Amino acid sequence: MGWWQVSADTLAGSRFVVSPLAETIAGLKVLERGSAAHPGERAWLAAHRPAYRARQAADPVTEQLIRAALGPTWNADFLTPPPDPGAHGAAAASFAAELACIRATPPQVARADLLVSLGSGPLPGILDRDDLPHRTAETLEWVWHETVLPYWPRRRRIIEADVVARTAQLGRGGWAAALDDMRPGMRWLGGSRLQINARNYPPRELDGARLMFVPVTPHTGWVSWEALPVGVPQGQARPPTGVRPRYAVVYPCSGTLADTGHPAVPQALGALLGPARAAVLVLLDSPKSTTQLVALTGQGLGSVGRHLRVLRDARLIQGRRAGRSVLYHRTAAGEGLLRAQE
């Protein structure tokens, strides 16, 4: 199995990071595979895949490049650089900064990474060229502007809601609880070992590294790390003094957040409580925070807060603190009101 030896200091300093580039790469993966994980993703795919396929078909070099970079079992490393946890600013600025790392990849490094992602055989002759990083960046830029940016405000709310839920889970059950269901094949093994997948990859030691967990809304994920500087042996067990390589675990947001196909609000319940307030009650079939409800409903923070207050005063819901957030769920009275609509 593939696992990382994660020191206590590295784990204590780990953090969740919002990455527009990771969201874009995840979208690229969905566009390439052409299959959706839930109704919301299916609608997005139907809206954007025809234009993506037409763009790729018009450029055979880029079409084969992206297929090779996504690989059968491994992404080309230059395609998936781990985000910089110190990067801040607007989404467009963050995306541009992340994309610059891909664009600046030396051509020989990109070709070497593609050999690994392809898994076998020589590099196809059509890809033996120096503009591969530029072509990759151009494709990601198109995917960002055409298929991600129009939805980014809502997607960011969903991502932030997932972080709130993970943080609450961490507070309740520690890192083992927070990591075990983060992505398929990943679990905490104990003894400072984090299994990242079920494949037979050699272990890596993350002592002194920066470890980030990066949620994305498409149902996909991967792991990546920053290569050590030129001249530093890549196979050495520990990085040299002063070098803190970055590692990232990209994982899909929980299905209840990412799927936009929410249960319908019963008409009578909507008339009784108001459609917006009834939608909040319907969504509380499992505990959710205010931030999660904002992401799911698209309502403003103030509106959701007022609905929660009214529902709580009516004893239809109750809240309990989990770490820094409060999770709300339906009471027996709230459940009875929903059952009466069936």
Short mmCIF file of C-alpha atoms in Angstrom, two decimals, residues 167-168 171-172 321-325:
data_model
loop_
_atom_site.label_atom_id
_atom_site.label_comp_id
_atom_site.label_asym_id
_atom_site.label_seq_id
_atom_site.Cartn_x
_atom_site.Cartn_y
_atom_site.Cartn_z
CA THR A 167 -12.98 20.51 11.45
CA ALA A 168 -15.96 19.49 13.58
CA GLY A 171 -12.76 17.94 17.15
CA ARG A 172 -15.03 14.99 17.91
CA ARG A 321 -21.47 22.73 19.52
CA ALA A 322 -18.79 20.76 17.68
CA GLY A 323 -15.41 22.47 17.94
CA ARG A 324 -15.79 26.05 16.74
CA SER A 325 -19.09 25.50 14.94
#
